[in-house]
Amino acid sequence: MKLSNTIASRLLNKGKNDNLPYFLLDHLKVGVVICETNYAIVWCNQTCQSMLGHDLQEIVSIDLLQVLKPKLLEQVAKQLQVVSVNAKPLSFRAIELENGETVDLYIAPLQIISTVYLLCELTSVSRINHIVHEESAFVHNQYLRQLVHCLAHEIKNPLGGLLGATQLLSDEISREHHELTEIMIRETKRLQKLINRMLAPVRMLQEPANIHQPIREVQHLLRLQYQEIKINFIEDFDPSLPLCAIDQDSLFQVIINITQNAIEAMPQNREAKITFTTKVEFQFTIEREQHDLVNHLQISDNGDGISNDIYEKLFYPMISARSVSASGTGMGLHIAQSIMTQNGGLIKCQTGKQGTTFHLFIPIAS
């Protein structure tokens, strides 16, 4: 592959204030890396920085082979010599990076004036697989929400009749039996409240919101609510994060539902450690829509993880990963997913023996 001398020199000329080549390459959904024939990285675009989890200054201090799994180094290094010596492009399928990301790697010689570089394209296989899975889950959850909505409507009317009849009965029976009718009235009202939450529409004002403000509000509220539990909230914030295209109150509801679940699922006598991490992702796809930028919030805990039987249906209504003795209706994560979906965002979960992390991807405000 050979770029024109003008464009190529503009790309690698750090001395001039010329952002056009960078602007174009930063808007590609594939990672682009330019390195020397000794594999030292000269430049990479923002998509690649997001894939590798490092900024440009960190990446240019390493070589291409350092981002690969150690077991792949010898295999890739041998084949890279073919590219340098014979000036022929080379492709690697499903190469695993050091950070666990899986990519298809294409490498070709790139002649810029009289110097030969290596042009590398990284296409995320992991992300493509995630998109396919997310689309399937989205269709399934849409069907499930419609089913739940219909069932809630069918239950709501009989509950109203049952509550009214119980209140009339309470006026007719002797006082020693009032305790029984009070239990019936209280439990019927609790079910009505649950049904109303299932039927309530999600607010979608999509006014610009600062993602850090509701995080700190959640921390303050939960410290007051769980004063008997030792909770360590950790913040790893990107202060330059742009505003989110989501209603502030809705975002607060999502964050508190996830965080409260993490605290209540924590084993007894263990200090709860909840970490909030914010950063930007480039060229991210949500439900087939490509976003130049999205805000990424990670909420991680130090619990024992979620069992496989619960994990597969984690966002279903009436499903809870909490202990049997814990309070709750199992609606928190279902409501969180509904809010994120209807605001054009995405929620994902990763779990293991070292804890659980929820990932919230929220489009930025236009």
XYZ file of C-alpha atoms in Angstrom:
366
model
C 0.000 0.000 0.000
C 1.379 3.413 -0.910
C -0.025 6.749 0.237
C 0.618 9.898 -1.731
C 3.701 11.746 -0.504
C 1.616 14.797 0.406
C -0.903 12.988 2.639
C 1.697 10.671 4.134
C 4.060 13.461 5.071
C 1.193 15.462 6.562
C 0.211 12.447 8.661
C 3.642 11.883 10.199
C 4.785 15.500 10.300
C 4.355 16.385 13.983
C 5.861 19.807 13.518
C 2.962 21.327 11.627
C -0.478 22.179 12.876
C -2.373 20.014 10.367
C -5.252 17.958 11.766
C -6.972 16.817 8.573
C -5.358 13.334 8.262
C -5.850 12.720 11.993
C -9.473 13.815 11.782
C -10.188 11.402 8.934
C -8.483 8.384 10.518
C -9.971 9.051 13.953
C -13.439 8.609 12.453
C -12.725 5.090 11.206
C -14.272 2.246 13.205
C -11.128 0.134 12.740
C -7.939 0.693 14.692
C -5.102 2.105 12.569
C -1.458 1.838 13.649
C 1.645 3.066 11.825
C 4.915 1.577 13.036
C 8.492 1.373 11.891
C 9.991 -1.824 10.480
C 11.385 -2.596 13.949
C 7.700 -2.557 15.128
C 8.072 0.684 17.151
C 4.679 2.425 17.038
C 4.769 5.903 15.500
C 1.079 6.793 15.578
C -2.375 5.260 16.049
C -5.935 6.564 15.783
C -8.461 6.999 18.605
C -10.242 3.711 17.867
C -6.965 1.862 18.372
C -6.309 3.772 21.599
C -9.714 2.650 22.859
C -8.992 -0.987 21.875
C -5.651 -1.023 23.674
C -6.835 0.963 26.688
C -3.990 3.519 26.477
C -3.613 7.038 25.160
C -1.312 7.961 22.278
C 1.594 9.051 24.494
C 1.647 5.662 26.224
C 1.282 3.661 23.003
C 4.123 5.342 21.103
C 6.541 4.255 23.850
C 5.992 0.543 23.074
C 6.253 -1.675 20.003
C 3.528 -3.567 18.184
C 4.449 -6.975 19.595
C 3.997 -5.778 23.187
C 0.233 -5.474 22.761
C -0.111 -9.173 21.834
C -0.489 -12.186 24.096
C 2.995 -13.572 24.946
C 2.179 -16.964 23.398
C 1.637 -15.263 20.002
C 4.843 -13.236 19.892
C 7.098 -15.759 18.175
C 4.472 -16.744 15.582
C 3.593 -13.162 14.643
C 7.197 -11.925 14.734
C 8.304 -14.534 12.185
C 5.505 -13.684 9.795
C 6.047 -9.936 10.181
C 9.535 -10.385 8.750
C 7.840 -11.524 5.520
C 6.027 -8.182 5.310
C 9.232 -6.199 5.826
C 11.456 -8.255 3.498
C 9.047 -9.153 0.668
C 6.833 -6.048 0.908
C 3.695 -8.210 0.915
C 0.632 -7.628 3.105
C -0.291 -10.167 5.751
C -3.498 -10.970 7.654
C -4.002 -12.615 11.056
C -7.408 -13.911 12.109
C -8.688 -13.699 15.706
C -5.450 -12.483 17.292
C -5.748 -12.020 21.064
C -4.315 -8.818 22.521
C -2.689 -8.542 25.925
C -5.809 -6.871 27.378
C -8.064 -9.762 26.277
C -9.515 -8.046 23.193
C -9.729 -10.246 20.072
C -8.988 -8.589 16.711
C -8.379 -9.368 13.066
C -4.976 -7.894 12.217
C -3.984 -6.717 8.718
C -0.424 -5.507 8.125
C 0.944 -4.011 4.925
C 4.103 -2.112 3.985
C 3.573 1.619 3.686
C 6.065 3.704 1.727
C 6.206 7.338 2.756
C 8.608 9.225 0.493
C 11.773 7.098 0.862
C 10.974 5.452 4.189
C 9.070 2.187 4.634
C 6.657 1.830 7.536
C 4.136 -0.856 8.482
C 0.444 0.034 8.291
C -1.686 -2.082 10.654
C -5.477 -2.309 10.773
C -7.167 -3.831 13.825
C -10.803 -4.901 13.505
C -12.448 -5.862 16.788
C -13.873 -9.375 16.573
C -15.009 -9.196 20.203
C -17.114 -6.111 19.492
C -18.751 -7.689 16.417
C -19.703 -10.737 18.479
C -21.065 -8.465 21.196
C -23.210 -6.552 18.696
C -24.747 -9.780 17.387
C -25.474 -10.925 20.934
C -26.887 -7.521 21.915
C -29.258 -7.452 18.937
C -30.576 -10.906 19.827
C -30.965 -9.912 23.482
C -32.688 -6.656 22.505
C -35.362 -8.456 20.445
C -35.895 -10.978 23.227
C -36.167 -8.269 25.898
C -38.611 -6.255 23.789
C -40.878 -9.300 23.589
C -40.443 -9.934 27.310
C -41.337 -6.327 28.202
C -44.528 -6.532 26.133
C -45.460 -9.768 27.891
C -44.800 -8.293 31.325
C -46.766 -5.161 30.423
C -49.805 -7.234 29.382
C -49.650 -9.377 32.521
C -49.339 -6.300 34.733
C -52.464 -4.809 33.151
C -54.382 -8.044 33.743
C -53.309 -8.134 37.387
C -53.909 -4.446 38.132
C -57.727 -4.465 37.830
C -58.385 -7.486 40.112
C -56.006 -5.998 42.697
C -58.091 -2.819 42.815
C -61.235 -4.849 43.374
C -59.536 -6.975 46.037
C -58.308 -3.888 47.901
C -61.758 -2.271 47.868
C -63.479 -5.456 49.045
C -60.957 -5.910 51.864
C -61.461 -2.331 53.056
C -65.257 -2.869 53.120
C -64.763 -6.149 54.937
C -62.594 -4.418 57.517
C -65.528 -2.144 58.427
C -67.855 -5.094 58.944
C -65.815 -7.552 61.004
C -64.974 -7.379 64.705
C -61.892 -5.491 65.886
C -59.988 -8.650 66.870
C -59.845 -9.643 63.186
C -58.663 -6.242 61.947
C -55.048 -7.393 62.050
C -55.812 -9.903 59.286
C -57.495 -7.359 57.033
C -54.661 -4.872 57.669
C -52.187 -7.469 56.416
C -54.327 -8.043 53.328
C -54.620 -4.301 52.648
C -50.890 -3.703 53.185
C -49.809 -6.563 50.907
C -52.338 -5.603 48.222
C -51.006 -2.034 48.201
C -47.458 -3.385 47.948
C -48.442 -5.406 44.868
C -50.188 -2.368 43.383
C -47.022 -0.319 43.839
C -44.983 -3.033 42.125
C -47.444 -3.225 39.202
C -47.405 0.567 38.809
C -43.604 0.500 38.582
C -43.817 -2.127 35.845
C -46.330 -0.036 33.886
C -44.736 3.371 34.451
C -43.318 4.944 31.269
C -39.609 5.756 31.255
C -38.765 9.454 31.124
C -36.803 10.253 27.972
C -36.104 13.969 28.106
C -32.516 13.402 26.951
C -31.386 16.712 28.369
C -27.603 16.996 28.713
C -26.482 15.421 31.983
C -23.167 15.355 33.821
C -22.520 11.666 34.493
C -20.492 12.378 37.649
C -23.216 14.285 39.498
C -25.700 11.386 39.929
C -22.818 9.062 40.897
C -21.949 11.285 43.854
C -25.622 11.708 44.762
C -25.990 7.917 44.843
C -22.925 7.590 47.074
C -24.270 10.149 49.533
C -27.721 8.545 49.696
C -26.429 4.990 50.142
C -24.006 6.028 52.890
C -27.005 7.338 54.832
C -29.130 4.275 54.034
C -26.483 1.677 54.965
C -24.774 3.289 57.945
C -24.293 -0.133 59.602
C -22.283 -1.414 56.615
C -18.736 -0.320 55.827
C -18.749 0.851 52.203
C -15.701 2.102 50.323
C -16.629 4.100 47.228
C -13.746 4.584 44.781
C -13.807 7.116 41.935
C -11.704 6.883 38.781
C -13.152 9.732 36.745
C -12.216 11.304 33.438
C -12.882 15.006 34.202
C -13.039 15.880 30.493
C -16.061 13.635 29.847
C -18.738 15.292 27.645
C -22.372 15.574 28.765
C -24.681 12.569 28.327
C -27.872 12.481 26.238
C -30.016 11.106 29.081
C -32.321 12.525 31.714
C -30.453 13.180 34.988
C -33.090 11.512 37.186
C -33.216 8.439 34.948
C -29.443 8.090 35.072
C -29.591 8.385 38.871
C -32.170 5.560 38.954
C -29.967 3.271 36.843
C -26.869 3.895 38.978
C -28.606 3.474 42.328
C -30.340 0.248 41.226
C -27.008 -1.319 40.243
C -25.071 -0.021 43.258
C -27.736 -0.989 45.782
C -27.848 -4.512 44.360
C -24.062 -4.758 44.712
C -24.168 -3.709 48.375
C -27.023 -6.016 49.333
C -25.480 -9.003 47.523
C -22.166 -8.519 49.347
C -21.217 -11.391 51.711
C -21.593 -10.551 55.388
C -18.556 -9.283 57.306
C -16.890 -8.105 54.072
C -16.219 -4.439 53.379
C -18.096 -3.432 50.252
C -15.811 -1.825 47.682
C -17.650 -0.159 44.807
C -15.555 1.418 42.043
C -16.949 3.969 39.574
C -14.846 4.424 36.432
C -15.692 6.839 33.624
C -14.057 7.186 30.223
C -14.845 7.818 26.558
C -15.185 5.135 23.875
C -14.665 5.978 20.202
C -16.579 4.614 17.201
C -18.963 2.534 19.326
C -22.029 0.728 17.952
C -25.322 0.550 19.867
C -28.191 -1.270 18.167
C -26.659 -0.833 14.693
C -26.110 2.890 15.210
C -22.488 3.999 15.026
C -21.527 6.713 17.537
C -18.352 8.755 17.206
C -18.218 9.090 20.989
C -20.035 7.466 23.906
C -19.561 7.861 27.641
C -18.606 4.626 29.356
C -19.392 4.144 33.066
C -18.146 1.035 34.859
C -19.600 0.084 38.254
C -17.487 -2.690 39.817
C -17.827 -4.516 43.131
C -15.703 -6.977 45.102
C -18.436 -9.565 45.662
C -18.406 -13.266 44.808
C -19.882 -12.790 41.347
C -23.233 -13.915 39.928
C -24.078 -17.589 39.456
C -24.500 -18.848 35.884
C -28.196 -19.691 36.287
C -28.950 -16.102 37.412
C -26.550 -14.453 34.949
C -28.377 -15.756 31.855
C -31.630 -14.060 32.948
C -30.163 -11.196 34.961
C -32.249 -8.446 33.348
C -35.535 -10.351 33.470
C -38.217 -8.942 35.813
C -38.589 -10.603 39.215
C -35.021 -12.012 39.028
C -32.595 -11.107 41.819
C -28.982 -12.056 42.500
C -29.363 -11.113 46.151
C -29.536 -13.590 48.991
C -32.923 -15.058 49.898
C -33.047 -13.016 53.089
C -32.463 -9.726 51.303
C -35.356 -7.427 50.543
C -36.267 -6.476 47.006
C -38.575 -7.300 44.131
C -36.058 -8.242 41.449
C -37.146 -5.285 39.304
C -34.073 -3.058 39.729
C -31.951 -4.328 36.830
C -34.970 -4.769 34.550
C -35.892 -1.109 35.117
C -32.244 -0.058 34.618
C -32.100 -1.865 31.286
C -35.417 -0.334 30.173
C -34.162 3.171 30.965
C -30.881 2.639 29.125
C -32.564 1.094 26.069
C -35.197 3.809 25.736
C -32.522 6.500 26.036
C -30.461 4.952 23.234
C -27.846 3.498 25.595
C -26.538 0.041 26.400
C -25.993 -1.898 29.639
C -23.776 -4.981 29.914
C -22.573 -7.157 32.768
C -19.330 -9.052 33.346
C -18.976 -11.299 36.371
C -16.454 -13.641 37.933
C -15.163 -14.873 41.276
C -13.382 -11.543 41.850
C -16.573 -9.497 41.504
C -19.041 -8.056 39.032
C -18.807 -5.070 36.690
C -21.719 -3.350 34.977
C -20.887 -1.329 31.863
C -23.114 1.598 30.891
C -22.604 3.080 27.421
C -24.405 6.400 26.989
C -24.379 8.542 23.819
C -23.064 12.060 24.301
C -25.347 15.074 24.057
C -25.462 16.651 20.617
